PDB file of N, CA, C and O in Angstrom:
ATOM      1  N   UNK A  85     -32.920  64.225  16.618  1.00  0.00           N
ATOM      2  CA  UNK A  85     -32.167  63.589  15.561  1.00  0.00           C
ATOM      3  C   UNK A  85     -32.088  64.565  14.391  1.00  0.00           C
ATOM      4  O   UNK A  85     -33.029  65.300  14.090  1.00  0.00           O
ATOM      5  N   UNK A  86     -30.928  64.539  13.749  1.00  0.00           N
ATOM      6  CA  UNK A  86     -30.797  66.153  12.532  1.00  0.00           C
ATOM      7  C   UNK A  86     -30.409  65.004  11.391  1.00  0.00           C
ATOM      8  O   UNK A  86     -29.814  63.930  11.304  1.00  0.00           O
ATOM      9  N   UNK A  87     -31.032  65.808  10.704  1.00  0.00           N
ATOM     10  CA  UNK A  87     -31.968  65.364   8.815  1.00  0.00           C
ATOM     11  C   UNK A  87     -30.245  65.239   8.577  1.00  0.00           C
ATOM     12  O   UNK A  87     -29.391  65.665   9.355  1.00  0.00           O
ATOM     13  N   UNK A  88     -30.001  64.508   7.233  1.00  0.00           N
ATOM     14  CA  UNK A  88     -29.016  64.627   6.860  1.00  0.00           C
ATOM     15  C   UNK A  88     -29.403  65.929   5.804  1.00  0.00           C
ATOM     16  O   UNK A  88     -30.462  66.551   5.875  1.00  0.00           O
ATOM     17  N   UNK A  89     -28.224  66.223   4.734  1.00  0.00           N
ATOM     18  CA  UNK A  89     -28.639  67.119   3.838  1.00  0.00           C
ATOM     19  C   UNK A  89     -28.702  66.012   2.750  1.00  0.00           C
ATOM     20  O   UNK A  89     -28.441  64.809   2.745  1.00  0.00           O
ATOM     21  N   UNK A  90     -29.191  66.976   1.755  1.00  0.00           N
ATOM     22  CA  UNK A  90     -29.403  65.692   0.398  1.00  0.00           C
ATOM     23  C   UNK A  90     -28.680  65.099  -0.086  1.00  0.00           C
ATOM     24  O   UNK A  90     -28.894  63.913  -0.339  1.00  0.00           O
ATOM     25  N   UNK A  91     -27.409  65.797  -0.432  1.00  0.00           N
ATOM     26  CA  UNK A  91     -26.200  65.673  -0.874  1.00  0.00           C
ATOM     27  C   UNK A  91     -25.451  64.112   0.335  1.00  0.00           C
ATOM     28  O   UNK A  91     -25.153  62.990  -0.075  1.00  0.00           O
ATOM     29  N   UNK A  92     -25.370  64.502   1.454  1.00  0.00           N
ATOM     30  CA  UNK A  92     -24.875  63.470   2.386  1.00  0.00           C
ATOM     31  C   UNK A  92     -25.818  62.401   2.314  1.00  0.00           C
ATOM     32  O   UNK A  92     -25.370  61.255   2.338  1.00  0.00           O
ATOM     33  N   UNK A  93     -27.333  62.627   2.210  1.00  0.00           N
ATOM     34  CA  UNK A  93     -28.170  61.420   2.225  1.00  0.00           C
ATOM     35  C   UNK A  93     -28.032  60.315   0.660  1.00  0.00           C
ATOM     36  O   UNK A  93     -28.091  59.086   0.619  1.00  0.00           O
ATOM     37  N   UNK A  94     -27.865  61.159  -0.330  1.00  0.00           N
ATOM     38  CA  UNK A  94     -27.248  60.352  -1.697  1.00  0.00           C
ATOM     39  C   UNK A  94     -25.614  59.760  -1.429  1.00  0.00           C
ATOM     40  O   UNK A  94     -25.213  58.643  -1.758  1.00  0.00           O
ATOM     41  N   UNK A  95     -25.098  60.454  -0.987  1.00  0.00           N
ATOM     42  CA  UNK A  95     -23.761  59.785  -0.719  1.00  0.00           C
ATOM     43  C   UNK A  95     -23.671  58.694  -0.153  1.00  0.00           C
ATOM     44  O   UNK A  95     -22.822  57.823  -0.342  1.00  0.00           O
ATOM     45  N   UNK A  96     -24.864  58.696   0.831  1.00  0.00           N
ATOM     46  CA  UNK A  96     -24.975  57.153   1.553  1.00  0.00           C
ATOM     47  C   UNK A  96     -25.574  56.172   1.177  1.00  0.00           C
ATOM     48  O   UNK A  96     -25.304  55.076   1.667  1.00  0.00           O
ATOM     49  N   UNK A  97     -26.923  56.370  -0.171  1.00  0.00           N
ATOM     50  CA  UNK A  97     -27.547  55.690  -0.934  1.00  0.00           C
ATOM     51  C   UNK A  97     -26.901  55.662  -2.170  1.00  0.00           C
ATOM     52  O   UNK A  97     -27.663  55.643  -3.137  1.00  0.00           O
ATOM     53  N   UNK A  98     -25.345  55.651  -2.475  1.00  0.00           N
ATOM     54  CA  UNK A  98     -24.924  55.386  -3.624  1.00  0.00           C
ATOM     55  C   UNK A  98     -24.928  53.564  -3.827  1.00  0.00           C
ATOM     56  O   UNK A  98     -24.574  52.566  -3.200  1.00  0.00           O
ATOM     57  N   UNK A  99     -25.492  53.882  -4.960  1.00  0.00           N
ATOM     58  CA  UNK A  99     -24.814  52.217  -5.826  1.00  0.00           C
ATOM     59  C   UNK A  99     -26.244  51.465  -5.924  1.00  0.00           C
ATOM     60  O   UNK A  99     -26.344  50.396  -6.525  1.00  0.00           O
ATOM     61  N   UNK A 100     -27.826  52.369  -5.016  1.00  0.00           N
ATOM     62  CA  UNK A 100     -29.010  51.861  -5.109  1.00  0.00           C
ATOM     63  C   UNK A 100     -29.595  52.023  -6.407  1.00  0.00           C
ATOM     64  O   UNK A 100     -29.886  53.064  -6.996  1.00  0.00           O
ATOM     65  N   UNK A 101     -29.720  50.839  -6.755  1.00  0.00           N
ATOM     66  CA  UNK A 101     -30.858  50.821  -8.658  1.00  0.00           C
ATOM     67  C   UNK A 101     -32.177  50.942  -8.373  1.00  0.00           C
ATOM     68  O   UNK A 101     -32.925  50.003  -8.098  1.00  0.00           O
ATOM     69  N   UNK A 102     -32.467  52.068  -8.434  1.00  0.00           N
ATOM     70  CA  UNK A 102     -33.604  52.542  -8.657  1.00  0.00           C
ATOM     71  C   UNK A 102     -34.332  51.979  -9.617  1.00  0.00           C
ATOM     72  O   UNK A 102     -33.772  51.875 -10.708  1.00  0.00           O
ATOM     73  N   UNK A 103     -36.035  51.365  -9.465  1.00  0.00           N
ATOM     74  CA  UNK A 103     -36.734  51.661  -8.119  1.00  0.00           C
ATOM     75  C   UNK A 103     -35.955  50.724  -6.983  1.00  0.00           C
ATOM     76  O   UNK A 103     -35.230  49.747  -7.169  1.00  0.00           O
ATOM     77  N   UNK A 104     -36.300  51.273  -5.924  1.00  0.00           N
ATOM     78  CA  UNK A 104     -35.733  50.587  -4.906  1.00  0.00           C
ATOM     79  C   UNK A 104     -36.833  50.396  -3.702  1.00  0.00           C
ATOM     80  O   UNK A 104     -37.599  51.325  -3.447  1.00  0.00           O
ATOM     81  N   UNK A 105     -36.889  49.174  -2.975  1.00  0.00           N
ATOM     82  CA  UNK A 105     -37.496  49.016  -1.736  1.00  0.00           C
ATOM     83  C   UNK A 105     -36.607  49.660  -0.693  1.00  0.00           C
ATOM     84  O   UNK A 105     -35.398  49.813  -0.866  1.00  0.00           O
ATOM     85  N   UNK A 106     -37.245  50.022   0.376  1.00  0.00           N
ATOM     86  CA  UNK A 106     -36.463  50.214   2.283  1.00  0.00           C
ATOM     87  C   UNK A 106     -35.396  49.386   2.166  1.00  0.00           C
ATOM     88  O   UNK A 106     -34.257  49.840   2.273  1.00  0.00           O
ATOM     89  N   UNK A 107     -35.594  48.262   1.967  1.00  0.00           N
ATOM     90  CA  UNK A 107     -34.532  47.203   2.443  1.00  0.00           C
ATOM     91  C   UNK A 107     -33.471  47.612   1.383  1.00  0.00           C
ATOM     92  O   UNK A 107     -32.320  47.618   1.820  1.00  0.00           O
ATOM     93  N   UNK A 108     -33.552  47.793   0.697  1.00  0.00           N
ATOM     94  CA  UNK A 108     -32.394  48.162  -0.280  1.00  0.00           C
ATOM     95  C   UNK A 108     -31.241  49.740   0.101  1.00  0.00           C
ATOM     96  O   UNK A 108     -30.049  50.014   0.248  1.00  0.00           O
ATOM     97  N   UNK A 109     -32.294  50.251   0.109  1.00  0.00           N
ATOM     98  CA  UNK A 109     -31.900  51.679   0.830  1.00  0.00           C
ATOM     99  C   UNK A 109     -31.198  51.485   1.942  1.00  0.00           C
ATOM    100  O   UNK A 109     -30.109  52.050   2.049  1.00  0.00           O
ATOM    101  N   UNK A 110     -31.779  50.494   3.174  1.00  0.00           N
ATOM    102  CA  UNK A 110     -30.619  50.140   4.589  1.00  0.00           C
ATOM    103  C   UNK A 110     -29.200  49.738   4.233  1.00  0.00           C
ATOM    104  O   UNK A 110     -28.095  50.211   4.498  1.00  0.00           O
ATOM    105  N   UNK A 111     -29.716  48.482   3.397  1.00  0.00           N
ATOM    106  CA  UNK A 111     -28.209  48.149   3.167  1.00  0.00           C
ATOM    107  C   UNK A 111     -27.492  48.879   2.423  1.00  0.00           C
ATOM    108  O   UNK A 111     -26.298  48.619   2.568  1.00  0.00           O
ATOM    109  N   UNK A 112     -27.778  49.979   1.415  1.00  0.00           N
ATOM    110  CA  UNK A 112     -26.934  50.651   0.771  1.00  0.00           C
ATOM    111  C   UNK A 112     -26.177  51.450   1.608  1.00  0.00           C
ATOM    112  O   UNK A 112     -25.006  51.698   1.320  1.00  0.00           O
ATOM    113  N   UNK A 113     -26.972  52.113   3.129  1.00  0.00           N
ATOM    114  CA  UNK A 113     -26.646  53.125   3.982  1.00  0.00           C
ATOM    115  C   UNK A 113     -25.697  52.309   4.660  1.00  0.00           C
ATOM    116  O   UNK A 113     -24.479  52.475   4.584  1.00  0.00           O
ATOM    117  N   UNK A 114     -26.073  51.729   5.098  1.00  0.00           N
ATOM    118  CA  UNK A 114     -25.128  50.652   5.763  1.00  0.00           C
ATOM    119  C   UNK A 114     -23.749  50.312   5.255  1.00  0.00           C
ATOM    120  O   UNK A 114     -22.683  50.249   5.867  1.00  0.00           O
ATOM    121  N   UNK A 115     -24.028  50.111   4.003  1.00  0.00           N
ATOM    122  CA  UNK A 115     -22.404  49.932   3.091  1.00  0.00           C
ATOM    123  C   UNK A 115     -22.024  50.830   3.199  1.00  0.00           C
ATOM    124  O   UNK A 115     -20.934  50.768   3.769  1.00  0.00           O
ATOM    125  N   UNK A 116     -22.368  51.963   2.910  1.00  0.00           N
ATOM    126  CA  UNK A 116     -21.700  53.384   2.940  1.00  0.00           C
ATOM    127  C   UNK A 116     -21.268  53.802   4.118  1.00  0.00           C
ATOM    128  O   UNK A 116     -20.471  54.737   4.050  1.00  0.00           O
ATOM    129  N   UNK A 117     -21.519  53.437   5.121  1.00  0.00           N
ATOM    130  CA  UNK A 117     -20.911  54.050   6.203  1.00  0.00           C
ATOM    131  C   UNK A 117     -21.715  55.017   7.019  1.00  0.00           C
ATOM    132  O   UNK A 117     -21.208  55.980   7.594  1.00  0.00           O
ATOM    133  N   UNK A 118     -23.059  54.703   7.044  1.00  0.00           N
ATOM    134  CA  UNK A 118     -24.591  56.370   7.279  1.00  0.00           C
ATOM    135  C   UNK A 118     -23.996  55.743   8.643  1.00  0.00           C
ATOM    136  O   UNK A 118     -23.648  54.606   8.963  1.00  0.00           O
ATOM    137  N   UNK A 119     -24.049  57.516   9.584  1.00  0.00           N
ATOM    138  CA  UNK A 119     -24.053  57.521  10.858  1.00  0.00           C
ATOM    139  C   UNK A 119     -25.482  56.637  11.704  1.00  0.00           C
ATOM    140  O   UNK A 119     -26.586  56.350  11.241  1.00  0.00           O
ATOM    141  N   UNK A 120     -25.115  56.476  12.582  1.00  0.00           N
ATOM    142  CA  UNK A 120     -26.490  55.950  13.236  1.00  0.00           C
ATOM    143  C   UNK A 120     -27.466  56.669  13.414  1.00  0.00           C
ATOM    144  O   UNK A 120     -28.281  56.218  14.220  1.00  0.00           O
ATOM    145  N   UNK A 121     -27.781  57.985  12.796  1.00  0.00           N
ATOM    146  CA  UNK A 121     -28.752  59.001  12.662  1.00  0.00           C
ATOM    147  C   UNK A 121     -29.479  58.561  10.948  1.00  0.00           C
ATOM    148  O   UNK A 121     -30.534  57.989  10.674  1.00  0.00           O
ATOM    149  N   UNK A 122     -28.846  58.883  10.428  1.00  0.00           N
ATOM    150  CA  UNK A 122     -29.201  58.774   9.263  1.00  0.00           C
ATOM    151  C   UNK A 122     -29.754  57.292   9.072  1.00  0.00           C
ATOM    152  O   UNK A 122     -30.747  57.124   8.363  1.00  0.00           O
ATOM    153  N   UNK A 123     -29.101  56.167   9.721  1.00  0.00           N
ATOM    154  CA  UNK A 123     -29.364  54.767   9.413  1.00  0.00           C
ATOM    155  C   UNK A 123     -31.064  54.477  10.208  1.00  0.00           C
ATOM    156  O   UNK A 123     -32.043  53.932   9.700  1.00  0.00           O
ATOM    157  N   UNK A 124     -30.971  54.840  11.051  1.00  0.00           N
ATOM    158  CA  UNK A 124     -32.422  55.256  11.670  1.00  0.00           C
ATOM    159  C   UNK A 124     -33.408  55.556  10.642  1.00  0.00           C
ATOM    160  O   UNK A 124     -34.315  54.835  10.226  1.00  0.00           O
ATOM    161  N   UNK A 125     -32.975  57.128  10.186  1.00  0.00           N
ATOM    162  CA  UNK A 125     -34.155  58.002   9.183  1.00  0.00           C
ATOM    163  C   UNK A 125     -34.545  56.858   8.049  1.00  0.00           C
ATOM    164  O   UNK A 125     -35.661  56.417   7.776  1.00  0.00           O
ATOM    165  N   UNK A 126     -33.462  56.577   7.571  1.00  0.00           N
ATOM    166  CA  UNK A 126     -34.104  55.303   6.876  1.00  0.00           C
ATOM    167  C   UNK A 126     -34.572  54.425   7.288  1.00  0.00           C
ATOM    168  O   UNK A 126     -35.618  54.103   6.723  1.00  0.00           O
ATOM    169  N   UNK A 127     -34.219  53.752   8.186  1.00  0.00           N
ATOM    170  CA  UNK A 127     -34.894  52.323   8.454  1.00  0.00           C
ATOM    171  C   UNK A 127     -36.523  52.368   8.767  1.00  0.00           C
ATOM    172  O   UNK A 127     -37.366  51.473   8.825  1.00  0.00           O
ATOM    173  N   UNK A 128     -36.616  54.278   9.003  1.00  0.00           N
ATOM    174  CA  UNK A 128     -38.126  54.574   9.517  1.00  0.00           C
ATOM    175  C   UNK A 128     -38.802  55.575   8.291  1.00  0.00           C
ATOM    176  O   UNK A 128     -39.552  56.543   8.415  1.00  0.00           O
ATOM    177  N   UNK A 129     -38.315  55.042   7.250  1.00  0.00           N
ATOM    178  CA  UNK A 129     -39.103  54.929   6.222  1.00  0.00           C
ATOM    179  C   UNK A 129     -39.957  53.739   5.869  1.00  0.00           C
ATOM    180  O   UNK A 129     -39.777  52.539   6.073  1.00  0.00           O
ATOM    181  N   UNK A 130     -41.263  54.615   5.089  1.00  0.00           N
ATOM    182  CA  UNK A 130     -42.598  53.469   5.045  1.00  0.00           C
ATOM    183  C   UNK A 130     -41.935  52.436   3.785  1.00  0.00           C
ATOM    184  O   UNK A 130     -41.223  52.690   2.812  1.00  0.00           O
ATOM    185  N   UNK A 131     -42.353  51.553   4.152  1.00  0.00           N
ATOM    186  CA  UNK A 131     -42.037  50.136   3.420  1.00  0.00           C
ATOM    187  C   UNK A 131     -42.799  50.017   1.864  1.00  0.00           C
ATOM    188  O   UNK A 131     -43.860  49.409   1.733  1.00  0.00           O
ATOM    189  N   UNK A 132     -42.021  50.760   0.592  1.00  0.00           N
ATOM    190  CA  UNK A 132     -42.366  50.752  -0.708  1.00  0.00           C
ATOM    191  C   UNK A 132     -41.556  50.753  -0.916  1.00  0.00           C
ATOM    192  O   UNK A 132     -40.510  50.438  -0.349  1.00  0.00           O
ATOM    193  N   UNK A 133     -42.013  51.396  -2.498  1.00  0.00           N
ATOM    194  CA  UNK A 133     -41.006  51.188  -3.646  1.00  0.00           C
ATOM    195  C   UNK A 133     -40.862  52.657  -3.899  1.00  0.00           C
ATOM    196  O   UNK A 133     -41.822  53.427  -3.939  1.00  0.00           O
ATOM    197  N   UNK A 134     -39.514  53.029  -4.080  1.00  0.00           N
ATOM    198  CA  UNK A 134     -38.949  54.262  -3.981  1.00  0.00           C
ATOM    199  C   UNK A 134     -38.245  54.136  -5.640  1.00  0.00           C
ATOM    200  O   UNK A 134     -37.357  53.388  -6.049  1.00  0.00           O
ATOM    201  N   UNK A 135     -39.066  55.216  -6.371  1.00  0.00           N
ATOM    202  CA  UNK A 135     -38.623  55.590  -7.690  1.00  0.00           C
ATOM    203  C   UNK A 135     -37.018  56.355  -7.969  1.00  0.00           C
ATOM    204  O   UNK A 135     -36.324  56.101  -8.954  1.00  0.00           O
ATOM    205  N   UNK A 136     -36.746  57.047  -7.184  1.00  0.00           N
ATOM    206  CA  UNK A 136     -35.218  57.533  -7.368  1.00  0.00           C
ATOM    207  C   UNK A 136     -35.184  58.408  -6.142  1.00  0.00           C
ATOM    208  O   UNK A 136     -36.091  58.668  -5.351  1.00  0.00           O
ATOM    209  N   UNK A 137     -33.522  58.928  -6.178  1.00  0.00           N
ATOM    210  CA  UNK A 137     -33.123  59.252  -4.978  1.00  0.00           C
ATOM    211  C   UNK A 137     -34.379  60.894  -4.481  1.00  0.00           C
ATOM    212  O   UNK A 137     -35.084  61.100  -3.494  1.00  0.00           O
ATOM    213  N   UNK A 138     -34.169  61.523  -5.457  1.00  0.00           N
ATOM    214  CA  UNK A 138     -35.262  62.305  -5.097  1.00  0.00           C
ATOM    215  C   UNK A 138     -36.456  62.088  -3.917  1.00  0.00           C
ATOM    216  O   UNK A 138     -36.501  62.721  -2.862  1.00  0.00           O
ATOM    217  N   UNK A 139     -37.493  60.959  -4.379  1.00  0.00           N
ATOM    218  CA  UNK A 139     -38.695  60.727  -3.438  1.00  0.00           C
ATOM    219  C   UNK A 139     -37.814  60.273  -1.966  1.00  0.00           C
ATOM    220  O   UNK A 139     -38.288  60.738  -0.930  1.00  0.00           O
ATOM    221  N   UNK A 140     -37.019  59.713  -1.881  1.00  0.00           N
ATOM    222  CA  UNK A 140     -36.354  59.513  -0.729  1.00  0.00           C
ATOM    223  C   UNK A 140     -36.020  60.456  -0.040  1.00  0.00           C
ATOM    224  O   UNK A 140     -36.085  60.396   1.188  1.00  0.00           O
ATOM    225  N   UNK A 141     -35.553  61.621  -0.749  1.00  0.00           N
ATOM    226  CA  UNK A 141     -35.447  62.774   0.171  1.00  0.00           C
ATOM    227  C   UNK A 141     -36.449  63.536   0.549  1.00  0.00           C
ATOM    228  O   UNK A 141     -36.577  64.085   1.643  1.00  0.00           O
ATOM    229  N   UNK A 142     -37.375  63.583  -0.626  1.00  0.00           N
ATOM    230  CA  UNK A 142     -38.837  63.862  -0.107  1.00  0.00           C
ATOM    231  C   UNK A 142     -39.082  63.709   1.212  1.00  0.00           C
ATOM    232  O   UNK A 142     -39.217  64.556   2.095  1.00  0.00           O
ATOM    233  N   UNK A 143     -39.141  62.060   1.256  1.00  0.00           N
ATOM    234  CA  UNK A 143     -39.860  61.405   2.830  1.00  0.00           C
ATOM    235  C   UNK A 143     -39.422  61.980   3.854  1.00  0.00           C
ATOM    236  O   UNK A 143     -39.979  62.563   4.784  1.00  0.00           O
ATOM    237  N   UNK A 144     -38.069  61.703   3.531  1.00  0.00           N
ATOM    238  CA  UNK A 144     -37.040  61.873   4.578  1.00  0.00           C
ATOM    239  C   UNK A 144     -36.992  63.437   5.326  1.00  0.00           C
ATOM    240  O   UNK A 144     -37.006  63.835   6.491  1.00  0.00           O
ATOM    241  N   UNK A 145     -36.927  64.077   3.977  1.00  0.00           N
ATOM    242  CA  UNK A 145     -37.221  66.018   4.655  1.00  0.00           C
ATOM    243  C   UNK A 145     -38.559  66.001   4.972  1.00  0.00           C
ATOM    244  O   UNK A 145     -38.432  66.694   5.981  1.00  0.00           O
ATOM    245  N   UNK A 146     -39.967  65.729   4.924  1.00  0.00           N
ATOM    246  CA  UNK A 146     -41.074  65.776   5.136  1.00  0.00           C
ATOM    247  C   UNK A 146     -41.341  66.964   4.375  1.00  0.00           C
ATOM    248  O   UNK A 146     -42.485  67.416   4.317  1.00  0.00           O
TER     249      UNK A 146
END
């Protein structure tokens, strides 16, 4: 499965108000249109509270 880049991974988490939970983050990806790769990487993120788009990419790039 290939990482999105950051830039594409914010594009798909637009419109999330930070802080944000997982569940917020799916459905944002989801609205946006995230391939079924990307909708994955998120959904298999650990279940918190995510301060801004940054730490998300954190997780997400390891």
């Amino acid at each position: 499965m290939s990482k999105p880049n950051p830039i594409e991974l914010q594009k798909y988490l637009s419109g999330v108000d930070y802080p944000a939970q997982r569940d917020d983050l799916v459905r944002a990806a989801e609205k946006n249109g995230a391939d079924s790769d990307t909708l994955n990487l998120v959904r298999g993120l650990p279940d918190r509270t995510y301060e801004g788009p940054s730490g998300v990419s954190k997780e997400i790039g390891g």
